């Protein structure tokens, strides 16, 4: 593996830093305080080609690999993790599901709008009573002629309120049957499809999280992705890529917290010298830097496997597990290094601290990642 950033990655990183300084940083604290989902920012990111990073150019996307995708998500997360999360969810979940499992007509119909952010995408698997236990979902789809009628509720959905289109996985068979679920695409405005409660969250407050409610929502046959009963299997494959997204998001948070703490430790003086000179502080930064490098290695290893079409389940779970815990560790120590100032909203580490925790929960908790990894180990 070549660990040097390629030319595209350097270009993307510089573009995001310039964009973020002008368009995100001035308003991020207000957006965070008010839980504003800055839709106009995502439209502008679409113009920059960052909402269809992995989508082939033939469908209006940028046609990049997972290497560039990691750069996009991590660089955005350094500026505002909530923005990074929404970009990741749009790219890897909704858009990624259609790209991987849609037929040609479906790709031509939806991917160009998603790749340019004309439409914002959502992806619905989780329900109020089924988080990791997706097999027992209660949302159902029943065949009626050449239509499917969906009833139920999905929650914890990124863009559940503002998304223009959603990929939803619903039960079409028996509970607990891995072949009893099917994926459908539902466009906003379809009768019977509406948004529910928007969640009031600890962190990631610039990324919208809300319920999606289906009441006798009729979907034409041509909106089915793949075949009946393939939804759960598809979802597990989508989550393999999604875990790389969360690992990249975690790296951005960890690096953002580390860089802020390193700069502060060199500027802040106590006892007539920079606090970096004290071993208690410098060793914290050493541990942060080492964990970040480890997280990067695991994440780019998973990306390399994904780029080559190899089995990625264990590698992506390891990357997600380690990187997300690294983000929490680095954010926690960054606040400690800042001391009392780190506990205020005047400095960015307070926000990194709140935002980081989601990474150990979303798209499978750390405990679920351990379960995935342990099962993979037994198969080897």
PDB file of C-alpha atoms in Angstrom, residues 60-197:
ATOM      1  CA  UNK A  60     -22.822  13.014 -12.688  1.00  0.00           C
ATOM      2  CA  UNK A  61     -20.457  12.070  -9.881  1.00  0.00           C
ATOM      3  CA  UNK A  62     -16.762  12.629  -9.257  1.00  0.00           C
ATOM      4  CA  UNK A  63     -15.749   9.018  -9.877  1.00  0.00           C
ATOM      5  CA  UNK A  64     -13.183   8.904  -7.082  1.00  0.00           C
ATOM      6  CA  UNK A  65     -12.073   5.973  -4.910  1.00  0.00           C
ATOM      7  CA  UNK A  66     -12.424   5.395  -1.175  1.00  0.00           C
ATOM      8  CA  UNK A  67      -9.027   7.071  -0.681  1.00  0.00           C
ATOM      9  CA  UNK A  68     -10.413  10.414  -1.821  1.00  0.00           C
ATOM     10  CA  UNK A  69     -13.654   9.731   0.022  1.00  0.00           C
ATOM     11  CA  UNK A  70     -11.789   9.347   3.337  1.00  0.00           C
ATOM     12  CA  UNK A  71     -10.112  12.692   2.700  1.00  0.00           C
ATOM     13  CA  UNK A  72     -13.462  14.382   2.025  1.00  0.00           C
ATOM     14  CA  UNK A  73     -15.115  13.112   5.205  1.00  0.00           C
ATOM     15  CA  UNK A  74     -12.134  13.563   7.524  1.00  0.00           C
ATOM     16  CA  UNK A  75     -11.317  17.087   6.320  1.00  0.00           C
ATOM     17  CA  UNK A  76     -14.930  18.182   6.743  1.00  0.00           C
ATOM     18  CA  UNK A  77     -15.014  16.591  10.206  1.00  0.00           C
ATOM     19  CA  UNK A  78     -12.027  18.698  11.269  1.00  0.00           C
ATOM     20  CA  UNK A  79     -14.139  21.778  10.586  1.00  0.00           C
ATOM     21  CA  UNK A  80     -17.563  20.542  11.701  1.00  0.00           C
ATOM     22  CA  UNK A  81     -18.161  16.840  12.390  1.00  0.00           C
ATOM     23  CA  UNK A  82     -21.913  17.242  11.828  1.00  0.00           C
ATOM     24  CA  UNK A  83     -21.297  18.421   8.266  1.00  0.00           C
ATOM     25  CA  UNK A  84     -18.928  15.500   7.762  1.00  0.00           C
ATOM     26  CA  UNK A  85     -21.517  13.058   9.101  1.00  0.00           C
ATOM     27  CA  UNK A  86     -24.235  14.273   6.744  1.00  0.00           C
ATOM     28  CA  UNK A  87     -21.918  14.142   3.736  1.00  0.00           C
ATOM     29  CA  UNK A  88     -20.908  10.603   4.724  1.00  0.00           C
ATOM     30  CA  UNK A  89     -24.499   9.419   5.170  1.00  0.00           C
ATOM     31  CA  UNK A  90     -25.577  10.925   1.854  1.00  0.00           C
ATOM     32  CA  UNK A  91     -22.641   9.400  -0.039  1.00  0.00           C
ATOM     33  CA  UNK A  92     -22.240   5.964   1.483  1.00  0.00           C
ATOM     34  CA  UNK A  93     -25.762   5.017   2.550  1.00  0.00           C
ATOM     35  CA  UNK A  94     -28.516   6.350   0.287  1.00  0.00           C
ATOM     36  CA  UNK A  95     -26.412   7.070  -2.802  1.00  0.00           C
ATOM     37  CA  UNK A  96     -24.197   4.056  -2.199  1.00  0.00           C
ATOM     38  CA  UNK A  97     -27.153   1.680  -1.904  1.00  0.00           C
ATOM     39  CA  UNK A  98     -28.671   2.816  -5.201  1.00  0.00           C
ATOM     40  CA  UNK A  99     -25.275   2.743  -6.897  1.00  0.00           C
ATOM     41  CA  UNK A 100     -24.482  -0.769  -5.679  1.00  0.00           C
ATOM     42  CA  UNK A 101     -27.862  -2.455  -6.016  1.00  0.00           C
ATOM     43  CA  UNK A 102     -29.961  -0.345  -8.371  1.00  0.00           C
ATOM     44  CA  UNK A 103     -30.592  -1.375 -11.975  1.00  0.00           C
ATOM     45  CA  UNK A 104     -29.527   0.861 -14.831  1.00  0.00           C
ATOM     46  CA  UNK A 105     -32.869   2.653 -15.064  1.00  0.00           C
ATOM     47  CA  UNK A 106     -32.824   3.374 -11.327  1.00  0.00           C
ATOM     48  CA  UNK A 107     -29.258   4.654 -11.452  1.00  0.00           C
ATOM     49  CA  UNK A 108     -30.049   6.963 -14.357  1.00  0.00           C
ATOM     50  CA  UNK A 109     -33.155   8.173 -12.562  1.00  0.00           C
ATOM     51  CA  UNK A 110     -31.722   8.987  -9.130  1.00  0.00           C
ATOM     52  CA  UNK A 111     -27.917   9.116  -9.067  1.00  0.00           C
ATOM     53  CA  UNK A 112     -27.457  12.377 -11.033  1.00  0.00           C
ATOM     54  CA  UNK A 113     -29.745  14.236  -8.613  1.00  0.00           C
ATOM     55  CA  UNK A 114     -27.970  12.768  -5.588  1.00  0.00           C
ATOM     56  CA  UNK A 115     -24.449  13.273  -6.932  1.00  0.00           C
ATOM     57  CA  UNK A 116     -25.032  17.002  -7.446  1.00  0.00           C
ATOM     58  CA  UNK A 117     -27.042  17.466  -4.204  1.00  0.00           C
ATOM     59  CA  UNK A 118     -30.077  18.533  -6.181  1.00  0.00           C
ATOM     60  CA  UNK A 119     -31.600  15.905  -3.906  1.00  0.00           C
ATOM     61  CA  UNK A 120     -30.416  15.056  -0.398  1.00  0.00           C
ATOM     62  CA  UNK A 121     -30.549  11.361   0.471  1.00  0.00           C
ATOM     63  CA  UNK A 122     -31.629   9.415   3.569  1.00  0.00           C
ATOM     64  CA  UNK A 123     -31.321   5.732   4.466  1.00  0.00           C
ATOM     65  CA  UNK A 124     -33.649   3.922   6.818  1.00  0.00           C
ATOM     66  CA  UNK A 125     -32.902   0.672   8.614  1.00  0.00           C
ATOM     67  CA  UNK A 126     -33.255   1.454  12.336  1.00  0.00           C
ATOM     68  CA  UNK A 127     -36.604   1.512  14.135  1.00  0.00           C
ATOM     69  CA  UNK A 128     -37.688   2.574  17.647  1.00  0.00           C
ATOM     70  CA  UNK A 129     -37.531  -1.004  18.964  1.00  0.00           C
ATOM     71  CA  UNK A 130     -34.868  -2.471  16.677  1.00  0.00           C
ATOM     72  CA  UNK A 131     -31.403  -0.983  16.623  1.00  0.00           C
ATOM     73  CA  UNK A 132     -28.818  -3.693  16.097  1.00  0.00           C
ATOM     74  CA  UNK A 133     -31.631  -6.270  16.035  1.00  0.00           C
ATOM     75  CA  UNK A 134     -32.791  -5.251  12.563  1.00  0.00           C
ATOM     76  CA  UNK A 135     -34.233  -8.676  11.838  1.00  0.00           C
ATOM     77  CA  UNK A 136     -37.189  -7.947  14.106  1.00  0.00           C
ATOM     78  CA  UNK A 137     -38.211  -4.720  12.388  1.00  0.00           C
ATOM     79  CA  UNK A 138     -41.903  -3.891  12.406  1.00  0.00           C
ATOM     80  CA  UNK A 139     -42.159  -1.663   9.340  1.00  0.00           C
ATOM     81  CA  UNK A 140     -43.744  -3.770   6.605  1.00  0.00           C
ATOM     82  CA  UNK A 141     -44.409  -3.672   2.892  1.00  0.00           C
ATOM     83  CA  UNK A 142     -47.334  -5.668   1.492  1.00  0.00           C
ATOM     84  CA  UNK A 143     -47.775  -6.361  -2.211  1.00  0.00           C
ATOM     85  CA  UNK A 144     -50.977  -4.962  -3.757  1.00  0.00           C
ATOM     86  CA  UNK A 145     -51.110  -5.431  -7.519  1.00  0.00           C
ATOM     87  CA  UNK A 146     -48.063  -3.751  -9.025  1.00  0.00           C
ATOM     88  CA  UNK A 147     -47.526  -1.629  -5.907  1.00  0.00           C
ATOM     89  CA  UNK A 148     -46.165  -2.138  -2.395  1.00  0.00           C
ATOM     90  CA  UNK A 149     -47.866  -0.578   0.626  1.00  0.00           C
ATOM     91  CA  UNK A 150     -45.484   0.460   3.417  1.00  0.00           C
ATOM     92  CA  UNK A 151     -46.520   0.998   7.043  1.00  0.00           C
ATOM     93  CA  UNK A 152     -44.306   1.740  10.030  1.00  0.00           C
ATOM     94  CA  UNK A 153     -41.718   4.116  11.462  1.00  0.00           C
ATOM     95  CA  UNK A 154     -37.976   4.482  11.051  1.00  0.00           C
ATOM     96  CA  UNK A 155     -35.961   6.534  13.514  1.00  0.00           C
ATOM     97  CA  UNK A 156     -32.455   7.926  14.037  1.00  0.00           C
ATOM     98  CA  UNK A 157     -32.487   8.709  10.324  1.00  0.00           C
ATOM     99  CA  UNK A 158     -29.964  11.226   9.018  1.00  0.00           C
ATOM    100  CA  UNK A 159     -31.948  13.673   6.842  1.00  0.00           C
ATOM    101  CA  UNK A 160     -35.198  12.025   7.892  1.00  0.00           C
ATOM    102  CA  UNK A 161     -36.955  15.388   7.618  1.00  0.00           C
ATOM    103  CA  UNK A 162     -35.071  17.280   4.896  1.00  0.00           C
ATOM    104  CA  UNK A 163     -34.093  14.403   2.629  1.00  0.00           C
ATOM    105  CA  UNK A 164     -35.667  14.411  -0.835  1.00  0.00           C
ATOM    106  CA  UNK A 165     -35.316  10.668  -1.285  1.00  0.00           C
ATOM    107  CA  UNK A 166     -34.867   7.700   1.030  1.00  0.00           C
ATOM    108  CA  UNK A 167     -33.775   4.101   0.693  1.00  0.00           C
ATOM    109  CA  UNK A 168     -35.752   2.136   3.294  1.00  0.00           C
ATOM    110  CA  UNK A 169     -35.413  -1.481   4.311  1.00  0.00           C
ATOM    111  CA  UNK A 170     -38.733  -3.001   5.379  1.00  0.00           C
ATOM    112  CA  UNK A 171     -40.078  -6.413   6.273  1.00  0.00           C
ATOM    113  CA  UNK A 172     -41.713  -8.371   3.456  1.00  0.00           C
ATOM    114  CA  UNK A 173     -41.447 -11.769   5.144  1.00  0.00           C
ATOM    115  CA  UNK A 174     -41.251 -13.280   8.608  1.00  0.00           C
ATOM    116  CA  UNK A 175     -39.553 -11.615  11.568  1.00  0.00           C
ATOM    117  CA  UNK A 176     -36.024 -12.820  12.149  1.00  0.00           C
ATOM    118  CA  UNK A 177     -35.644 -14.121   8.585  1.00  0.00           C
ATOM    119  CA  UNK A 178     -32.567 -12.583   6.954  1.00  0.00           C
ATOM    120  CA  UNK A 179     -34.351 -13.079   3.626  1.00  0.00           C
ATOM    121  CA  UNK A 180     -37.549 -11.472   4.893  1.00  0.00           C
ATOM    122  CA  UNK A 181     -36.594  -7.842   4.188  1.00  0.00           C
ATOM    123  CA  UNK A 182     -36.597  -5.775   1.009  1.00  0.00           C
ATOM    124  CA  UNK A 183     -35.177  -2.357   0.043  1.00  0.00           C
ATOM    125  CA  UNK A 184     -37.308   0.335  -1.596  1.00  0.00           C
ATOM    126  CA  UNK A 185     -36.703   3.887  -2.761  1.00  0.00           C
ATOM    127  CA  UNK A 186     -39.271   6.439  -1.589  1.00  0.00           C
ATOM    128  CA  UNK A 187     -39.335   9.990  -2.905  1.00  0.00           C
ATOM    129  CA  UNK A 188     -40.411  12.889  -0.695  1.00  0.00           C
ATOM    130  CA  UNK A 189     -43.934  13.946  -1.576  1.00  0.00           C
ATOM    131  CA  UNK A 190     -45.164  10.375  -1.970  1.00  0.00           C
ATOM    132  CA  UNK A 191     -48.563  10.173  -0.213  1.00  0.00           C
ATOM    133  CA  UNK A 192     -48.262   8.471   3.166  1.00  0.00           C
ATOM    134  CA  UNK A 193     -44.577   9.382   3.639  1.00  0.00           C
ATOM    135  CA  UNK A 194     -43.856  12.110   6.189  1.00  0.00           C
ATOM    136  CA  UNK A 195     -41.279  13.221   8.723  1.00  0.00           C
ATOM    137  CA  UNK A 196     -41.717  12.707  12.444  1.00  0.00           C
ATOM    138  CA  UNK A 197     -39.856  14.048  15.454  1.00  0.00           C
TER     139      UNK A 197
END
